[in-house]
PDB file of C-alpha atoms and ligand atoms in Angstrom:
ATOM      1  CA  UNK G  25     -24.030 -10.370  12.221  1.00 83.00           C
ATOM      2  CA  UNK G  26     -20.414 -11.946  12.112  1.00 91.00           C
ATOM      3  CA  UNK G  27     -19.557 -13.643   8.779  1.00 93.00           C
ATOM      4  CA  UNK G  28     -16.304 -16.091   9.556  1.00 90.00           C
ATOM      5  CA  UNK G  29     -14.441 -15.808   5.676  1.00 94.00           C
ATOM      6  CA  UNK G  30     -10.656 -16.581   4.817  1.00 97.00           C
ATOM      7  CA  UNK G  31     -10.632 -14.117   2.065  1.00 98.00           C
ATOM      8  CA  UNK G  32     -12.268 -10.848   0.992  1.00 98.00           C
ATOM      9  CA  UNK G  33     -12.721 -10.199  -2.565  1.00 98.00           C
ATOM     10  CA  UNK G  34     -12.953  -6.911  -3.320  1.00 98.00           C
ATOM     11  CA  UNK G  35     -14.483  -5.243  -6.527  1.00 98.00           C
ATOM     12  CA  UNK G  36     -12.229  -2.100  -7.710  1.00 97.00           C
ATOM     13  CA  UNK G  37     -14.409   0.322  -9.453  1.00 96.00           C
ATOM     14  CA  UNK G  38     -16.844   2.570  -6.927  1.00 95.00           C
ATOM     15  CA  UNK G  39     -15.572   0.054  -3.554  1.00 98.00           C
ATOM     16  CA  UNK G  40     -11.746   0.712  -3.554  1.00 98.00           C
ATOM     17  CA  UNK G  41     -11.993   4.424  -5.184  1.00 97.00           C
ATOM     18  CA  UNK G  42     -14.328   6.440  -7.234  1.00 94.00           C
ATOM     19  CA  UNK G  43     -13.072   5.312 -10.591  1.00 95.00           C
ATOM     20  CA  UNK G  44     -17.540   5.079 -11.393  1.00 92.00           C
ATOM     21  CA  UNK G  45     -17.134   8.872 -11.467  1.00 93.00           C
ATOM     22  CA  UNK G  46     -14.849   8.785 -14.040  1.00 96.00           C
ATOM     23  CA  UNK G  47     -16.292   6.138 -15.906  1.00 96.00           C
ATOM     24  CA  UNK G  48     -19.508   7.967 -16.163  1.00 97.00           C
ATOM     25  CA  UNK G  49     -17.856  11.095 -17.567  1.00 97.00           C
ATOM     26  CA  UNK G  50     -16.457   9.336 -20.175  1.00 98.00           C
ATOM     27  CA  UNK G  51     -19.254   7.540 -21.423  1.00 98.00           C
ATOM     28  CA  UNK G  52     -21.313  11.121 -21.194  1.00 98.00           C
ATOM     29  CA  UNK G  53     -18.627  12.597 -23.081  1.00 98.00           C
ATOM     30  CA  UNK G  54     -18.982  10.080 -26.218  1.00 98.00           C
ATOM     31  CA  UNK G  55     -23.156   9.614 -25.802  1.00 98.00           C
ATOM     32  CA  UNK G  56     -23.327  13.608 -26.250  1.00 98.00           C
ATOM     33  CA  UNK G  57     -20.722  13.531 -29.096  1.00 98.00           C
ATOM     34  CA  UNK G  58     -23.214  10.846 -30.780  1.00 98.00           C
ATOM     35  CA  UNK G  59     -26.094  12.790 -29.696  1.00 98.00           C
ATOM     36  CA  UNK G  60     -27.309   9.867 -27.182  1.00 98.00           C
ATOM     37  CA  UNK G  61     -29.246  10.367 -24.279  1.00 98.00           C
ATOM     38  CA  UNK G  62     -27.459   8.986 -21.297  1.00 98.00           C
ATOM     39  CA  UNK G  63     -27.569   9.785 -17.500  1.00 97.00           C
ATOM     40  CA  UNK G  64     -26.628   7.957 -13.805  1.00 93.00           C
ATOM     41  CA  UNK G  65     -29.752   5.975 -14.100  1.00 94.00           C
ATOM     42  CA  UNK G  66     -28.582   4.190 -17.374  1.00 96.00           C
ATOM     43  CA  UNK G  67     -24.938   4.696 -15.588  1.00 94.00           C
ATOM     44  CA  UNK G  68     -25.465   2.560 -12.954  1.00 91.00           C
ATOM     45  CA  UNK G  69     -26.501  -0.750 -15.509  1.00 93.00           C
ATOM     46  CA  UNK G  70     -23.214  -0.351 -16.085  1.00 94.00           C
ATOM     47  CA  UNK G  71     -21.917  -0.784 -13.183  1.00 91.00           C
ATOM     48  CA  UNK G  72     -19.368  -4.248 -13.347  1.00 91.00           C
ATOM     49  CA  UNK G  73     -20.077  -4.819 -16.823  1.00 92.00           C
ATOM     50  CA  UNK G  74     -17.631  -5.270 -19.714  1.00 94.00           C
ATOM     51  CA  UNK G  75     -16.613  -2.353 -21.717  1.00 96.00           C
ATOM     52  CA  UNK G  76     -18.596  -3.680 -24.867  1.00 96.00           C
ATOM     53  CA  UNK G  77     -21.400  -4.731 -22.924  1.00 95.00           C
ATOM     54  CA  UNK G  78     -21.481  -1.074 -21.454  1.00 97.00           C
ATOM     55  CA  UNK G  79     -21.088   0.591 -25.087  1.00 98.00           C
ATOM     56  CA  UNK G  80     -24.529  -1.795 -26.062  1.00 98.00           C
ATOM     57  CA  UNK G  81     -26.626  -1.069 -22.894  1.00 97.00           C
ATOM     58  CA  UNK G  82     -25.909   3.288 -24.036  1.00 98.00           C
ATOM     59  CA  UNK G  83     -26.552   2.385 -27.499  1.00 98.00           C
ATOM     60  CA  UNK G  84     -30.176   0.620 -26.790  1.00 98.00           C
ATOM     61  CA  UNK G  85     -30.866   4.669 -26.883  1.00 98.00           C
ATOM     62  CA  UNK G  86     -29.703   5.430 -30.481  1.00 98.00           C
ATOM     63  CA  UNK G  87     -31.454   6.176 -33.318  1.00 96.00           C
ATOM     64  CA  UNK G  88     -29.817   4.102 -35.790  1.00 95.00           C
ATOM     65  CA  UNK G  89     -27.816   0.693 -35.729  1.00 97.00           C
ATOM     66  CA  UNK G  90     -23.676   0.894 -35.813  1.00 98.00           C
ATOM     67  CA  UNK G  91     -21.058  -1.412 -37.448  1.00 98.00           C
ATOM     68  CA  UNK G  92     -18.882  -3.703 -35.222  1.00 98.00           C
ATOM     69  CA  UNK G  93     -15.972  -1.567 -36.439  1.00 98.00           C
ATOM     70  CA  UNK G  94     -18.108   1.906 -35.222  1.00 98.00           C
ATOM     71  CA  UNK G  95     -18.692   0.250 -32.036  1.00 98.00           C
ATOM     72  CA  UNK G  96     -15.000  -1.037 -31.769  1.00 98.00           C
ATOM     73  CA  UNK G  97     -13.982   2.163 -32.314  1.00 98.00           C
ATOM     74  CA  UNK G  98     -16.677   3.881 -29.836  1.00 98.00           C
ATOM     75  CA  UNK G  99     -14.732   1.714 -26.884  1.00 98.00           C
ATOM     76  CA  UNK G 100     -11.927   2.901 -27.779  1.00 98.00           C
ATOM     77  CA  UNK G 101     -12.736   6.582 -27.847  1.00 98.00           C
ATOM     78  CA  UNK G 102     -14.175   6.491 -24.266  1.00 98.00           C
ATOM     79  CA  UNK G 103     -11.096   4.382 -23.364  1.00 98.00           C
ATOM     80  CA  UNK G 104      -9.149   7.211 -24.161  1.00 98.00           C
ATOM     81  CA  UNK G 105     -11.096   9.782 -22.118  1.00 98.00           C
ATOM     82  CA  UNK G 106     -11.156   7.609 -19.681  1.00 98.00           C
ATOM     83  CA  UNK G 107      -7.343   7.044 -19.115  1.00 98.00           C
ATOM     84  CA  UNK G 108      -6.950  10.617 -19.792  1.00 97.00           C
ATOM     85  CA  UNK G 109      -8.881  11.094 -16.549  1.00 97.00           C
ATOM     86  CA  UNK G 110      -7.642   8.570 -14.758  1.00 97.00           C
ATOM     87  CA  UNK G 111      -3.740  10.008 -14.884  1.00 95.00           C
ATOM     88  CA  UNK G 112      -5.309  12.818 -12.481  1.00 93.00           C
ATOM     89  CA  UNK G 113      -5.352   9.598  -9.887  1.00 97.00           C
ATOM     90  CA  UNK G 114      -2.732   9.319  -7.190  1.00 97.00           C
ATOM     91  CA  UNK G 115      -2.585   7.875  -3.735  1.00 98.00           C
ATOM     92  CA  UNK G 116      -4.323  10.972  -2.486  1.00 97.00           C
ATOM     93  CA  UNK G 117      -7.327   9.356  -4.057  1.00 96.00           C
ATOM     94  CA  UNK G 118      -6.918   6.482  -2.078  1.00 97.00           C
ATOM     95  CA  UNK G 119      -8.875   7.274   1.693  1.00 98.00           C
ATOM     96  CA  UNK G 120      -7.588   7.015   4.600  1.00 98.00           C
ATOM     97  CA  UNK G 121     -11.106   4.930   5.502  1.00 98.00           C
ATOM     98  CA  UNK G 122     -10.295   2.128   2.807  1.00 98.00           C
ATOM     99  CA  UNK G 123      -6.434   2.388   3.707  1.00 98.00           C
ATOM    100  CA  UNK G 124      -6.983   1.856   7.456  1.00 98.00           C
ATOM    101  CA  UNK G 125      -9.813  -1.042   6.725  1.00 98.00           C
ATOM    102  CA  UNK G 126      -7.680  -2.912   4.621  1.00 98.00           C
ATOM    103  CA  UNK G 127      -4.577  -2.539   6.437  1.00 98.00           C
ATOM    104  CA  UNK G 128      -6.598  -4.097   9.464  1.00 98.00           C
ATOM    105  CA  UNK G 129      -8.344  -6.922   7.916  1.00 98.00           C
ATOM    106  CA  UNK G 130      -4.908  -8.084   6.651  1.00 98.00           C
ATOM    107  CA  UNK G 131      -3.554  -7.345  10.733  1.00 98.00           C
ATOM    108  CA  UNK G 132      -6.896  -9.842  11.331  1.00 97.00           C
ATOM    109  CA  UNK G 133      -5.442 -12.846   8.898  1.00 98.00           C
ATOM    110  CA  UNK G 134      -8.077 -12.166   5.591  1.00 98.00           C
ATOM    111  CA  UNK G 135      -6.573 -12.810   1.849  1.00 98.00           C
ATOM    112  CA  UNK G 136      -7.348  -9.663   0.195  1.00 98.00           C
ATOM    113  CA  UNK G 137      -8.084  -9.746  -3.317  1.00 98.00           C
ATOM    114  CA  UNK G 138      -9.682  -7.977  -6.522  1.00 98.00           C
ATOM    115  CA  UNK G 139     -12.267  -9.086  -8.878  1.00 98.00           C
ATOM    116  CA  UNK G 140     -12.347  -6.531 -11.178  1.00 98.00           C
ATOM    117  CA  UNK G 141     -14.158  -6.397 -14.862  1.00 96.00           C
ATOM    118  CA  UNK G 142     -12.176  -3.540 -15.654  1.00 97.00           C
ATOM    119  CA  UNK G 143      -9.298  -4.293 -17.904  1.00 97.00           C
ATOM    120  CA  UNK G 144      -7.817  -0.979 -16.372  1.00 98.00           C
ATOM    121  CA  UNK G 145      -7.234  -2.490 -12.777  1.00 98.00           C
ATOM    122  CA  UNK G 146      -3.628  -2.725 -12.463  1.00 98.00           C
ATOM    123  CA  UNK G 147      -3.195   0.643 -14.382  1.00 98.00           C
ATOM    124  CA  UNK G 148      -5.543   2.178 -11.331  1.00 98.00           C
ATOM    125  CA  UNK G 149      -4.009   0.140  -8.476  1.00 98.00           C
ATOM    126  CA  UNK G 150      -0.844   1.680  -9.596  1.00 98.00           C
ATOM    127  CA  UNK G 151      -2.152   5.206  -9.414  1.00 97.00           C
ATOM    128  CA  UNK G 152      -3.333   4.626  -6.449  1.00 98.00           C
ATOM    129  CA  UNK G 153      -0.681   3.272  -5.012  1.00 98.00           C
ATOM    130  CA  UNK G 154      -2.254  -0.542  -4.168  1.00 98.00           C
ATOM    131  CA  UNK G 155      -0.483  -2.055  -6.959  1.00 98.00           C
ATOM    132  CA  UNK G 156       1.693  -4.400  -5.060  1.00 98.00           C
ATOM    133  CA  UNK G 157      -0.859  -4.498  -2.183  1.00 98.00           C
ATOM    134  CA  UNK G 158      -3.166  -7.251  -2.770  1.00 98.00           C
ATOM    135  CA  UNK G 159      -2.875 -10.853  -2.416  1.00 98.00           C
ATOM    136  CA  UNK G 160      -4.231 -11.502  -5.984  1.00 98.00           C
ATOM    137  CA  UNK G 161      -5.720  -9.548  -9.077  1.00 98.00           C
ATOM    138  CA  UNK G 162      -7.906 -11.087 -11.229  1.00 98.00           C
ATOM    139  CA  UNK G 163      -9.283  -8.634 -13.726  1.00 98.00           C
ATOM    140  CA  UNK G 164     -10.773  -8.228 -17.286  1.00 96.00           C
ATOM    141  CA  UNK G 165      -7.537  -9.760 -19.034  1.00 97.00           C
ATOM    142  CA  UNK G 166      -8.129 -12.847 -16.899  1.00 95.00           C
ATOM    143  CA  UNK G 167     -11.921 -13.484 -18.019  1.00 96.00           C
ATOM    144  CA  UNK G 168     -14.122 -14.154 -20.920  1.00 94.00           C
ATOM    145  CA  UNK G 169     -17.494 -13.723 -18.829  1.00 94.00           C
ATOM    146  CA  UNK G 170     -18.141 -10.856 -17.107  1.00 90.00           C
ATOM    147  CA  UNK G 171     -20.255 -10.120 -14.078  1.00 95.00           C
ATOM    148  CA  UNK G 172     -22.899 -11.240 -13.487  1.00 96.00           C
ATOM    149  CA  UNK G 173     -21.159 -14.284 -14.196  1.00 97.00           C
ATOM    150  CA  UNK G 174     -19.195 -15.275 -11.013  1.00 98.00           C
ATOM    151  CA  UNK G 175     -15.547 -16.315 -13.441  1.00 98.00           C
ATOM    152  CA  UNK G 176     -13.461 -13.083 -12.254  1.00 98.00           C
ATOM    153  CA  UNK G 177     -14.248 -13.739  -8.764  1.00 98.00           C
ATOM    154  CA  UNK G 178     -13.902 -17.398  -8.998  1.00 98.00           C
ATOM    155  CA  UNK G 179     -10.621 -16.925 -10.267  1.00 98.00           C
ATOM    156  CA  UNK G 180      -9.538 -14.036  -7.709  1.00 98.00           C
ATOM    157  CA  UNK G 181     -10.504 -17.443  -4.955  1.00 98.00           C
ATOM    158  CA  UNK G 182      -8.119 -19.669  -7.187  1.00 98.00           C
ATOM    159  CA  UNK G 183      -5.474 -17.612  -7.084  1.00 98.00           C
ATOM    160  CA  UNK G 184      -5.057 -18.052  -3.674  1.00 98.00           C
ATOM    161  CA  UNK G 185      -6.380 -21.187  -2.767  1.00 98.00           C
ATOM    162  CA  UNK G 186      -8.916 -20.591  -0.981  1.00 98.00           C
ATOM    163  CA  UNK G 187     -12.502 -22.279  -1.383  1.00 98.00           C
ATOM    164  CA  UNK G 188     -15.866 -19.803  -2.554  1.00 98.00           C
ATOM    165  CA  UNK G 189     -17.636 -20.300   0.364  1.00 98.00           C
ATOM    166  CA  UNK G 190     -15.223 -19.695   2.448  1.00 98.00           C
ATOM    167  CA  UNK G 191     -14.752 -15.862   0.720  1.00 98.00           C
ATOM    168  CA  UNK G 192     -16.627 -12.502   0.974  1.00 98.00           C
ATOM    169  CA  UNK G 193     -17.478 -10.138  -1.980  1.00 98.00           C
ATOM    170  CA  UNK G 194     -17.633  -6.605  -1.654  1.00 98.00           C
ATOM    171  CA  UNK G 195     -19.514  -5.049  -4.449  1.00 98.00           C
ATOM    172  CA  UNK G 196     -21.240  -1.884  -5.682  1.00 96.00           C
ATOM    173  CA  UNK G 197     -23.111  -3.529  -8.656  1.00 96.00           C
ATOM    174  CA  UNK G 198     -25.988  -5.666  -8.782  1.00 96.00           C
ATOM    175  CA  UNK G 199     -24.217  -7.943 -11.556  1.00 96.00           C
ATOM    176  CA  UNK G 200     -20.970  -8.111  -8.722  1.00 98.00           C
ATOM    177  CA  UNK G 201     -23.751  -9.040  -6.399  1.00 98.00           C
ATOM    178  CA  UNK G 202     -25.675 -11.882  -8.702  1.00 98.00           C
ATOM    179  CA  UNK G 203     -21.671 -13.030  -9.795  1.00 98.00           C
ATOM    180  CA  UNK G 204     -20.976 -13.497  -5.855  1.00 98.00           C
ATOM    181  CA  UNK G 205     -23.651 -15.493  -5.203  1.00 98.00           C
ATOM    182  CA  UNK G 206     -23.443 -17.719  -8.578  1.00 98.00           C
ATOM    183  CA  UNK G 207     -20.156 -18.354  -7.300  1.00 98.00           C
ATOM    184  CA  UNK G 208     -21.044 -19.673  -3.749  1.00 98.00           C
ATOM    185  CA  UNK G 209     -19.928 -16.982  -2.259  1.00 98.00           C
ATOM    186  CA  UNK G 210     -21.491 -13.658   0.531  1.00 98.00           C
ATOM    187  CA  UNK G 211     -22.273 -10.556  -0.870  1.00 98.00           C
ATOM    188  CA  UNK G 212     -21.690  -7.828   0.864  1.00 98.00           C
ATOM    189  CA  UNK G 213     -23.456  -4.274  -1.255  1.00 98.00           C
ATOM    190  CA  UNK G 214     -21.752  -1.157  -0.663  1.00 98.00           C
ATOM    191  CA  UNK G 215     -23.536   1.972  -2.251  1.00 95.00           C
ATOM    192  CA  UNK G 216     -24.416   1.655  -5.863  1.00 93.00           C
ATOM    193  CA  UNK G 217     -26.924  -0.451  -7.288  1.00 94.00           C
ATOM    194  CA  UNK G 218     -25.824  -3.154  -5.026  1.00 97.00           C
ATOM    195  CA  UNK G 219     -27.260  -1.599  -2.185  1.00 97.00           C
ATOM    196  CA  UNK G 220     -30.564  -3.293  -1.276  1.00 97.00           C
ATOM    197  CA  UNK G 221     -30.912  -4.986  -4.871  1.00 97.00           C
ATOM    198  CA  UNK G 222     -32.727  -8.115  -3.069  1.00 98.00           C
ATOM    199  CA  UNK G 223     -29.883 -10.530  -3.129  1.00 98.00           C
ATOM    200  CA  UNK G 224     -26.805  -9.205  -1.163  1.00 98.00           C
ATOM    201  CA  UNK G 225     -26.186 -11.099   2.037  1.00 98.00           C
ATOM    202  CA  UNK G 226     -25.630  -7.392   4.099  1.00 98.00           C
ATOM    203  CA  UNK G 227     -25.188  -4.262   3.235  1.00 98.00           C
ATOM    204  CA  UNK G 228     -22.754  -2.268   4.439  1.00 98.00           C
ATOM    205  CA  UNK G 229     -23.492   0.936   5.688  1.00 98.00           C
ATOM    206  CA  UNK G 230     -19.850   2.229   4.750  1.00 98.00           C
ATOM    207  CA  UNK G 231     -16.174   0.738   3.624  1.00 98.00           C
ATOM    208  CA  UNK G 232     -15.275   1.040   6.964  1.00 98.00           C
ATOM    209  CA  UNK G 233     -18.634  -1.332   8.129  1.00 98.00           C
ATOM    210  CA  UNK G 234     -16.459  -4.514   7.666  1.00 98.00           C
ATOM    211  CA  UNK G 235     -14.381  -4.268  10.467  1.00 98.00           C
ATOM    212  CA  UNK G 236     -18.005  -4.643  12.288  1.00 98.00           C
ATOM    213  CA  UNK G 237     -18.629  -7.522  10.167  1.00 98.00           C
ATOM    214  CA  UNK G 238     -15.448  -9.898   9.281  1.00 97.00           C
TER     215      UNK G 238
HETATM  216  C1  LIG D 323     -16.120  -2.351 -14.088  1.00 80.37           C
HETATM  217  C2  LIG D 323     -16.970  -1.113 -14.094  1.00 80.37           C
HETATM  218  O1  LIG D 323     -15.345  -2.387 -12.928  1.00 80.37           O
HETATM  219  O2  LIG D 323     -15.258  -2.373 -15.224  1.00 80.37           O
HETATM  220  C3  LIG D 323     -17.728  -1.009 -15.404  1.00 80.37           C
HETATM  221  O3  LIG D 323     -17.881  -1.144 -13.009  1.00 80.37           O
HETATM  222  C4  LIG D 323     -16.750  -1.056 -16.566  1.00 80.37           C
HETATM  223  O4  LIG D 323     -18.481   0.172 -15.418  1.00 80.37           O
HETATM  224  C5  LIG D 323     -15.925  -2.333 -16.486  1.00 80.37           C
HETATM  225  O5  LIG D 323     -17.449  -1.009 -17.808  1.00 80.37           O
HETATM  226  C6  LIG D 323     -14.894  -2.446 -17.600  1.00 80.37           C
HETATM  227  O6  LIG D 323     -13.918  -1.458 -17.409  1.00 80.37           O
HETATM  228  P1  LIG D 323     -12.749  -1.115 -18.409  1.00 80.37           P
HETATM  229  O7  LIG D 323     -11.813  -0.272 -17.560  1.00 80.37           O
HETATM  230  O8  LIG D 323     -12.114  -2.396 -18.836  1.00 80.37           O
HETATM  231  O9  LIG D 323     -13.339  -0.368 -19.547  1.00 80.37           O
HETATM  232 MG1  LIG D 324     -17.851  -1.549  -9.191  1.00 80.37          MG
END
């Protein structure tokens, strides 16, 4: 199968590094300190969504109901572990498999861009050393919707002109996967809960399966 696409849009967390590792420590971290029962089942709902939405999906588990101001300050306590893990990140966590695939499908004449939920994207791209990489970024600070509504990705397109249908996704969440295809545009799962959730247009057997594809 050959899909013909001017631009990839690429989600950040679990498809250009393994930032879902880290996010799932954190949130394990502050569900034990509340005495919460949380594991990678209830993890990977949270794949793509918001940082509040993720904090309400772990607390559907608690015994008792929490102020706004308790749950404001529950985000911010896992945003803090989080970072704190995250400054372990450097290019070497960038692999050579999603260095060489991106480096080609630019050589090939794709837009590469991220559609990120994660208001930590350009903190991680510049870790990682991608931070100038990309054609566009559109991330958490750009949106008010998050995935499964298709606004991040819709904006990523916008940002460089080109038209949805003419643009790939590349997602590891089911919600990335229902936001590409709200927004008119081909899903392509990678791993995750993406992977064989009924409405992806292919799944890709690795990050490197693109070239195969595009
Ligand atoms: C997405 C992750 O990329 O970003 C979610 O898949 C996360 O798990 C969301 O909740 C928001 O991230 P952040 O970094 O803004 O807390
Ligand atoms: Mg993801």
């Amino acid at each position: 199968m050959k899909f013909e696409k001017k631009a990839v849009i690429f989600d950040l967390d679990g498809v250009i590094c393994f930032t879902d590792r880290y996010h799932y420590l954190a949130w394990k971290a502050l569900a034990d300190r509340l005495g919460i029962y949380f594991d990678e089942k209830i993890n990977n709902r949270l794949r793509g969504v918001s940082r509040m939405a993720s904090l309400e999906i772990i607390l559907e588990r608690a015994d008792r109901e929490y102020s706004e101001e308790e749950k404001i300050a529950f985000a911010t306590e896992k945003n803090d572990l989080y970072r704190d893990l995250l400054k372990n990140m450097s290019p070497s966590d960038l692999t050579d498999e999603v260095k060489d695939t991106l480096n080609e499908l630019r050589r090939r004449g794709y837009l590469l861009t991220i559609g990120s939920s994660s208001k930590n994207t350009k903190f991680i791209l510049e870790r990682i050393g991608l931070r100038d990489f990309f054609d566009a970024i559109a991330d958490g600070t750009d949106i008010t919707n998050s995935k499964p509504d298709p606004e991040v990705f819709l904006k990523s397109a916008a940002k460089v002109g080109v038209d949805p249908a003419d643009c790939a996704v590349v997602e590891d969440a089911k919600a990335g996967i229902q936001a590409a295809k709200a927004g008119g545009m081909t899903a392509l799962a990678l791993h995750g809960d993406a992977e064989n959730c009924g409405e992806e247009d292919y799944n890709l057997v690795d990050f490197a399966d693109l070239l195969n594809i595009l």
